[in-house]
Amino acid sequence: MMNARLSLLLGLVLTCNACATKIDGLYVSDSFKAAEIKGGPMVTGGVTDVRSGYRRTDSNTYSALLLAEIKDERAYINVKPVETLIQALGEETYDATLQTYTSSGLDEAALSKIASKLPGIRFVALAKVESNVTEKSSAHQAASETKDDKGKVTRNPETTTKKHSRTILATMHVYDLQKKNVAFSGQVTKSKEASQTYTVTSIGNVLSVVNTLNGKDDDATYPTPKAPETREVLSNVFEGFAENFPKAD
């Protein structure tokens, strides 16, 4: 009976672990444990983009998303908003720090400066978007007929489905301000898709031919929906990171 219970518990643990988002290149230091995290607040320091660079407005918006996901996944963590770091460093120094993080990451000297301005704060979490790609696709379904057990025929019309996806790859670093090194890092990729299905009609076919002759693509007849917003996908990315943070003891 005891062995059966142990097997059941082990199975539940394995299942739970399998639910967490996979992090590529995951690194977790010995100091990034629940007990250590409880000992001092964490600050969400900013979110940058390696392609477009650091933009304060976007960074603040996405930092709020990061904070929300950490709180949602790990309620025991005392997370402070990005404004905490901005006020401590001053806007000019903060902007320079985020630009440095975007290009190369933060070294011991930079972490020492932050630590001196944030006494009592143990960790600072930053993220950078490595790629943010949208892609359009379509699928065509020919008209068909189906027959149920009673012989009733159902006619399925010809359809075309337009899809628009967004895929984001982001890197996160949680820095330990006490030890002046990286406590947690890795990369997460998430995608989200919007789709719209249209019934193809004879009028639609005529319009499609006319638009083609006029040099327009198929979107003129059957519009592709907008791709999900960056913030929508980033929320899933940050959720994936937070799922891998230590659980409360």
Tab-separated table of C-alpha atoms in Angstrom:
chain	number	residue	atom	x	y	z
A	1	MET	CA	0.000	0.000	0.000
A	2	MET	CA	2.840	2.365	0.935
A	3	ASN	CA	4.692	1.617	-2.307
A	4	ALA	CA	1.523	2.349	-4.270
A	5	ARG	CA	1.154	5.722	-2.544
A	6	LEU	CA	4.800	6.599	-3.178
A	7	SER	CA	4.412	5.686	-6.832
A	8	LEU	CA	1.308	7.839	-7.091
A	9	LEU	CA	3.051	10.812	-5.469
A	10	LEU	CA	6.085	10.394	-7.720
A	11	GLY	CA	3.805	10.301	-10.748
A	12	LEU	CA	2.082	13.497	-9.655
A	13	VAL	CA	5.424	15.246	-9.145
A	14	LEU	CA	6.679	14.179	-12.556
A	15	THR	CA	3.436	15.276	-14.181
A	16	CYS	CA	3.621	18.661	-12.474
A	17	ASN	CA	7.232	19.183	-13.539
A	18	ALA	CA	6.323	18.287	-17.105
A	19	CYS	CA	3.719	21.072	-17.096
A	20	ALA	CA	6.299	23.828	-16.644
A	21	THR	CA	7.498	25.644	-19.744
A	22	LYS	CA	10.792	24.387	-21.120
A	23	ILE	CA	13.613	26.914	-20.746
A	24	ASP	CA	16.510	26.609	-23.160
A	25	GLY	CA	19.929	26.997	-21.578
A	26	LEU	CA	18.431	27.145	-18.086
A	27	TYR	CA	20.871	28.143	-15.368
A	28	VAL	CA	19.933	28.307	-11.683
A	29	SER	CA	22.540	29.165	-9.060
A	30	ASP	CA	22.680	27.594	-5.613
A	31	SER	CA	21.556	30.910	-4.121
A	32	PHE	CA	18.328	31.115	-6.112
A	33	LYS	CA	16.237	29.169	-3.625
A	34	ALA	CA	12.893	29.977	-2.030
A	35	ALA	CA	14.474	30.663	1.363
A	36	GLU	CA	16.933	33.144	-0.159
A	37	ILE	CA	14.261	34.829	-2.263
A	38	LYS	CA	12.044	35.272	0.794
A	39	GLY	CA	14.959	36.995	2.542
A	40	GLY	CA	14.881	40.057	0.297
A	41	PRO	CA	12.545	41.601	-2.272
A	42	MET	CA	12.982	41.212	-6.021
A	43	VAL	CA	12.758	44.123	-8.465
A	44	THR	CA	11.583	43.855	-12.071
A	45	GLY	CA	14.292	45.991	-13.623
A	46	GLY	CA	13.238	46.351	-17.256
A	47	VAL	CA	12.570	44.648	-20.579
A	48	THR	CA	14.547	45.566	-23.689
A	49	ASP	CA	14.678	44.544	-27.345
A	50	VAL	CA	17.956	43.607	-29.019
A	51	ARG	CA	16.578	44.581	-32.458
A	52	SER	CA	15.086	47.983	-31.727
A	53	GLY	CA	17.091	48.739	-28.600
A	54	TYR	CA	15.949	50.065	-25.256
A	55	ARG	CA	12.772	52.139	-25.118
A	56	ARG	CA	11.668	53.348	-21.701
A	57	THR	CA	7.914	53.322	-22.395
A	58	ASP	CA	7.914	49.775	-23.770
A	59	SER	CA	10.255	48.610	-21.024
A	60	ASN	CA	7.993	49.925	-18.272
A	61	THR	CA	4.902	48.395	-19.867
A	62	TYR	CA	6.488	44.985	-20.287
A	63	SER	CA	8.077	45.125	-16.829
A	64	ALA	CA	4.574	45.444	-15.403
A	65	LEU	CA	3.642	42.264	-17.294
A	66	LEU	CA	6.677	40.496	-15.865
A	67	LEU	CA	5.781	41.573	-12.338
A	68	ALA	CA	2.195	40.371	-12.769
A	69	GLU	CA	3.250	36.938	-14.031
A	70	ILE	CA	5.782	36.429	-11.231
A	71	LYS	CA	3.157	37.324	-8.632
A	72	ASP	CA	0.608	35.057	-10.297
A	73	GLU	CA	2.933	32.048	-10.421
A	74	ARG	CA	4.884	32.603	-7.179
A	75	ALA	CA	2.755	34.564	-4.732
A	76	TYR	CA	5.375	34.259	-1.981
A	77	ILE	CA	7.855	36.471	-3.853
A	78	ASN	CA	7.848	40.128	-2.812
A	79	VAL	CA	8.221	41.794	-6.222
A	80	LYS	CA	8.818	45.518	-6.611
A	81	PRO	CA	7.945	47.456	-9.799
A	82	VAL	CA	10.499	48.875	-12.242
A	83	GLU	CA	9.943	52.384	-10.859
A	84	THR	CA	11.817	51.249	-7.733
A	85	LEU	CA	15.013	50.835	-9.754
A	86	ILE	CA	14.461	53.992	-11.833
A	87	GLN	CA	14.062	56.139	-8.728
A	88	ALA	CA	17.065	54.553	-7.027
A	89	LEU	CA	19.469	55.027	-9.947
A	90	GLY	CA	18.057	58.194	-11.438
A	91	GLU	CA	16.694	58.290	-14.976
A	92	GLU	CA	19.991	58.942	-16.771
A	93	THR	CA	21.906	56.163	-15.003
A	94	TYR	CA	18.955	53.804	-15.324
A	95	ASP	CA	18.712	54.347	-19.088
A	96	ALA	CA	22.458	53.768	-19.473
A	97	THR	CA	22.207	50.584	-17.399
A	98	LEU	CA	19.401	49.194	-19.558
A	99	GLN	CA	21.310	50.030	-22.732
A	100	THR	CA	24.302	48.139	-21.352
A	101	TYR	CA	22.104	45.192	-20.464
A	102	THR	CA	20.660	45.159	-23.993
A	103	SER	CA	24.071	44.931	-25.634
A	104	SER	CA	26.116	42.859	-23.226
A	105	GLY	CA	24.476	42.166	-19.881
A	106	LEU	CA	25.443	43.507	-16.470
A	107	ASP	CA	28.864	42.893	-14.932
A	108	GLU	CA	29.963	42.936	-11.299
A	109	ALA	CA	30.636	46.693	-11.348
A	110	ALA	CA	27.144	47.473	-12.638
A	111	LEU	CA	25.555	45.147	-10.094
A	112	SER	CA	27.585	46.725	-7.287
A	113	LYS	CA	26.285	50.157	-8.278
A	114	ILE	CA	22.685	48.902	-8.269
A	115	ALA	CA	23.179	47.124	-4.940
A	116	SER	CA	24.510	50.321	-3.331
A	117	LYS	CA	21.355	52.154	-4.387
A	118	LEU	CA	18.945	49.403	-3.368
A	119	PRO	CA	19.872	48.239	0.133
A	120	GLY	CA	17.715	45.335	1.202
A	121	ILE	CA	16.864	44.264	-2.368
A	122	ARG	CA	18.323	40.831	-3.144
A	123	PHE	CA	17.435	40.169	-6.787
A	124	VAL	CA	16.756	42.201	-9.922
A	125	ALA	CA	15.022	40.568	-12.904
A	126	LEU	CA	15.570	41.811	-16.448
A	127	ALA	CA	14.590	40.426	-19.839
A	128	LYS	CA	15.419	41.092	-23.455
A	129	VAL	CA	13.440	40.196	-26.572
A	130	GLU	CA	15.791	38.413	-28.963
A	131	SER	CA	13.308	37.991	-31.831
A	132	ASN	CA	9.706	38.971	-32.502
A	133	VAL	CA	8.413	37.471	-35.743
A	134	THR	CA	4.970	37.459	-37.369
A	135	GLU	CA	3.951	34.989	-40.057
A	136	LYS	CA	0.889	34.681	-42.292
A	137	SER	CA	-0.493	31.394	-43.554
A	138	SER	CA	-3.682	30.036	-45.096
A	139	ALA	CA	-5.508	26.735	-45.428
A	140	HIS	CA	-8.103	25.777	-48.038
A	141	GLN	CA	-10.876	23.251	-47.501
A	142	ALA	CA	-12.778	22.025	-50.576
A	143	ALA	CA	-16.554	21.617	-50.474
A	144	SER	CA	-17.631	18.197	-49.263
A	145	GLU	CA	-20.580	16.111	-48.198
A	146	THR	CA	-21.036	13.928	-45.140
A	147	LYS	CA	-23.734	11.364	-44.459
A	148	ASP	CA	-24.900	10.302	-41.008
A	149	ASP	CA	-26.177	6.857	-39.924
A	150	LYS	CA	-29.704	7.701	-41.105
A	151	GLY	CA	-28.541	8.690	-44.552
A	152	LYS	CA	-28.999	12.407	-44.039
A	153	VAL	CA	-26.562	14.354	-46.198
A	154	THR	CA	-24.856	17.484	-44.895
A	155	ARG	CA	-23.125	19.732	-47.385
A	156	ASN	CA	-19.988	21.477	-46.122
A	157	PRO	CA	-19.134	24.627	-48.073
A	158	GLU	CA	-15.739	25.484	-49.479
A	159	THR	CA	-13.752	27.506	-46.941
A	160	THR	CA	-10.481	29.344	-46.630
A	161	THR	CA	-8.825	30.025	-43.295
A	162	LYS	CA	-6.376	32.870	-42.821
A	163	LYS	CA	-3.912	32.724	-39.931
A	164	HIS	CA	-1.474	35.258	-38.503
A	165	SER	CA	0.931	34.200	-35.769
A	166	ARG	CA	3.491	35.960	-33.601
A	167	THR	CA	6.491	34.152	-32.133
A	168	ILE	CA	8.727	35.726	-29.504
A	169	LEU	CA	12.064	34.472	-28.195
A	170	ALA	CA	13.204	36.196	-25.004
A	171	THR	CA	16.090	35.867	-22.579
A	172	MET	CA	15.779	36.506	-18.848
A	173	HIS	CA	18.451	37.233	-16.267
A	174	VAL	CA	17.800	37.390	-12.557
A	175	TYR	CA	20.844	38.985	-10.935
A	176	ASP	CA	21.867	38.389	-7.325
A	177	LEU	CA	22.759	41.803	-5.875
A	178	GLN	CA	24.384	40.222	-2.838
A	179	LYS	CA	26.735	37.904	-4.703
A	180	LYS	CA	27.002	40.203	-7.771
A	181	ASN	CA	26.339	37.420	-10.274
A	182	VAL	CA	23.622	35.689	-12.289
A	183	ALA	CA	21.166	33.687	-10.190
A	184	PHE	CA	18.814	32.545	-12.942
A	185	SER	CA	18.903	32.733	-16.734
A	186	GLY	CA	17.586	31.072	-19.874
A	187	GLN	CA	15.465	31.533	-22.980
A	188	VAL	CA	11.770	30.936	-23.654
A	189	THR	CA	9.954	30.867	-26.994
A	190	LYS	CA	6.188	31.305	-27.201
A	191	SER	CA	3.749	31.686	-30.082
A	192	LYS	CA	0.163	32.845	-30.389
A	193	GLU	CA	-2.098	32.737	-33.439
A	194	ALA	CA	-5.148	34.598	-34.680
A	195	SER	CA	-7.333	32.981	-37.344
A	196	GLN	CA	-10.397	33.772	-39.421
A	197	THR	CA	-12.372	31.280	-41.546
A	198	TYR	CA	-14.370	32.430	-44.572
A	199	THR	CA	-16.963	30.605	-46.654
A	200	VAL	CA	-15.895	30.812	-50.286
A	201	THR	CA	-18.680	32.074	-52.562
A	202	SER	CA	-18.961	32.579	-56.284
A	203	ILE	CA	-18.851	36.329	-55.692
A	204	GLY	CA	-15.721	35.882	-53.624
A	205	ASN	CA	-14.106	33.860	-56.395
A	206	VAL	CA	-14.900	36.611	-58.921
A	207	LEU	CA	-13.463	39.265	-56.587
A	208	SER	CA	-10.366	37.152	-56.074
A	209	VAL	CA	-9.767	36.953	-59.844
A	210	VAL	CA	-10.355	40.700	-60.274
A	211	ASN	CA	-8.023	41.565	-57.402
A	212	THR	CA	-5.344	39.268	-58.821
A	213	LEU	CA	-5.627	40.977	-62.210
A	214	ASN	CA	-5.255	44.321	-60.435
A	215	GLY	CA	-2.109	43.130	-58.683
A	216	LYS	CA	-3.717	42.674	-55.270
A	217	ASP	CA	-3.179	39.600	-53.124
A	218	ASP	CA	-5.815	37.292	-51.680
A	219	ASP	CA	-6.053	39.422	-48.517
A	220	ALA	CA	-8.091	41.916	-50.516
A	221	THR	CA	-10.868	39.314	-50.760
A	222	TYR	CA	-10.378	37.335	-47.554
A	223	PRO	CA	-8.460	39.539	-45.073
A	224	THR	CA	-5.869	37.984	-42.786
A	225	PRO	CA	-6.487	38.993	-39.152
A	226	LYS	CA	-3.943	41.072	-37.264
A	227	ALA	CA	-1.257	39.138	-35.447
A	228	PRO	CA	-1.610	38.949	-31.647
A	229	GLU	CA	-0.064	41.940	-29.890
A	230	THR	CA	3.489	41.693	-28.558
A	231	ARG	CA	2.264	42.131	-24.994
A	232	GLU	CA	-0.069	39.126	-25.348
A	233	VAL	CA	2.765	36.793	-26.315
A	234	LEU	CA	5.208	38.305	-23.820
A	235	SER	CA	2.762	37.549	-21.020
A	236	ASN	CA	3.010	33.873	-21.964
A	237	VAL	CA	6.803	34.127	-22.161
A	238	PHE	CA	7.062	35.662	-18.693
A	239	GLU	CA	4.615	33.112	-17.338
A	240	GLY	CA	6.950	30.422	-18.672
A	241	PHE	CA	9.915	31.892	-16.840
A	242	ALA	CA	7.989	32.334	-13.580
A	243	GLU	CA	6.772	28.714	-13.733
A	244	ASN	CA	10.395	27.687	-13.332
A	245	PHE	CA	11.124	29.865	-10.322
A	246	PRO	CA	11.527	27.969	-7.032
A	247	LYS	CA	8.319	27.055	-5.268
A	248	ALA	CA	7.712	28.118	-1.693
A	249	ASP	CA	9.206	25.792	0.914
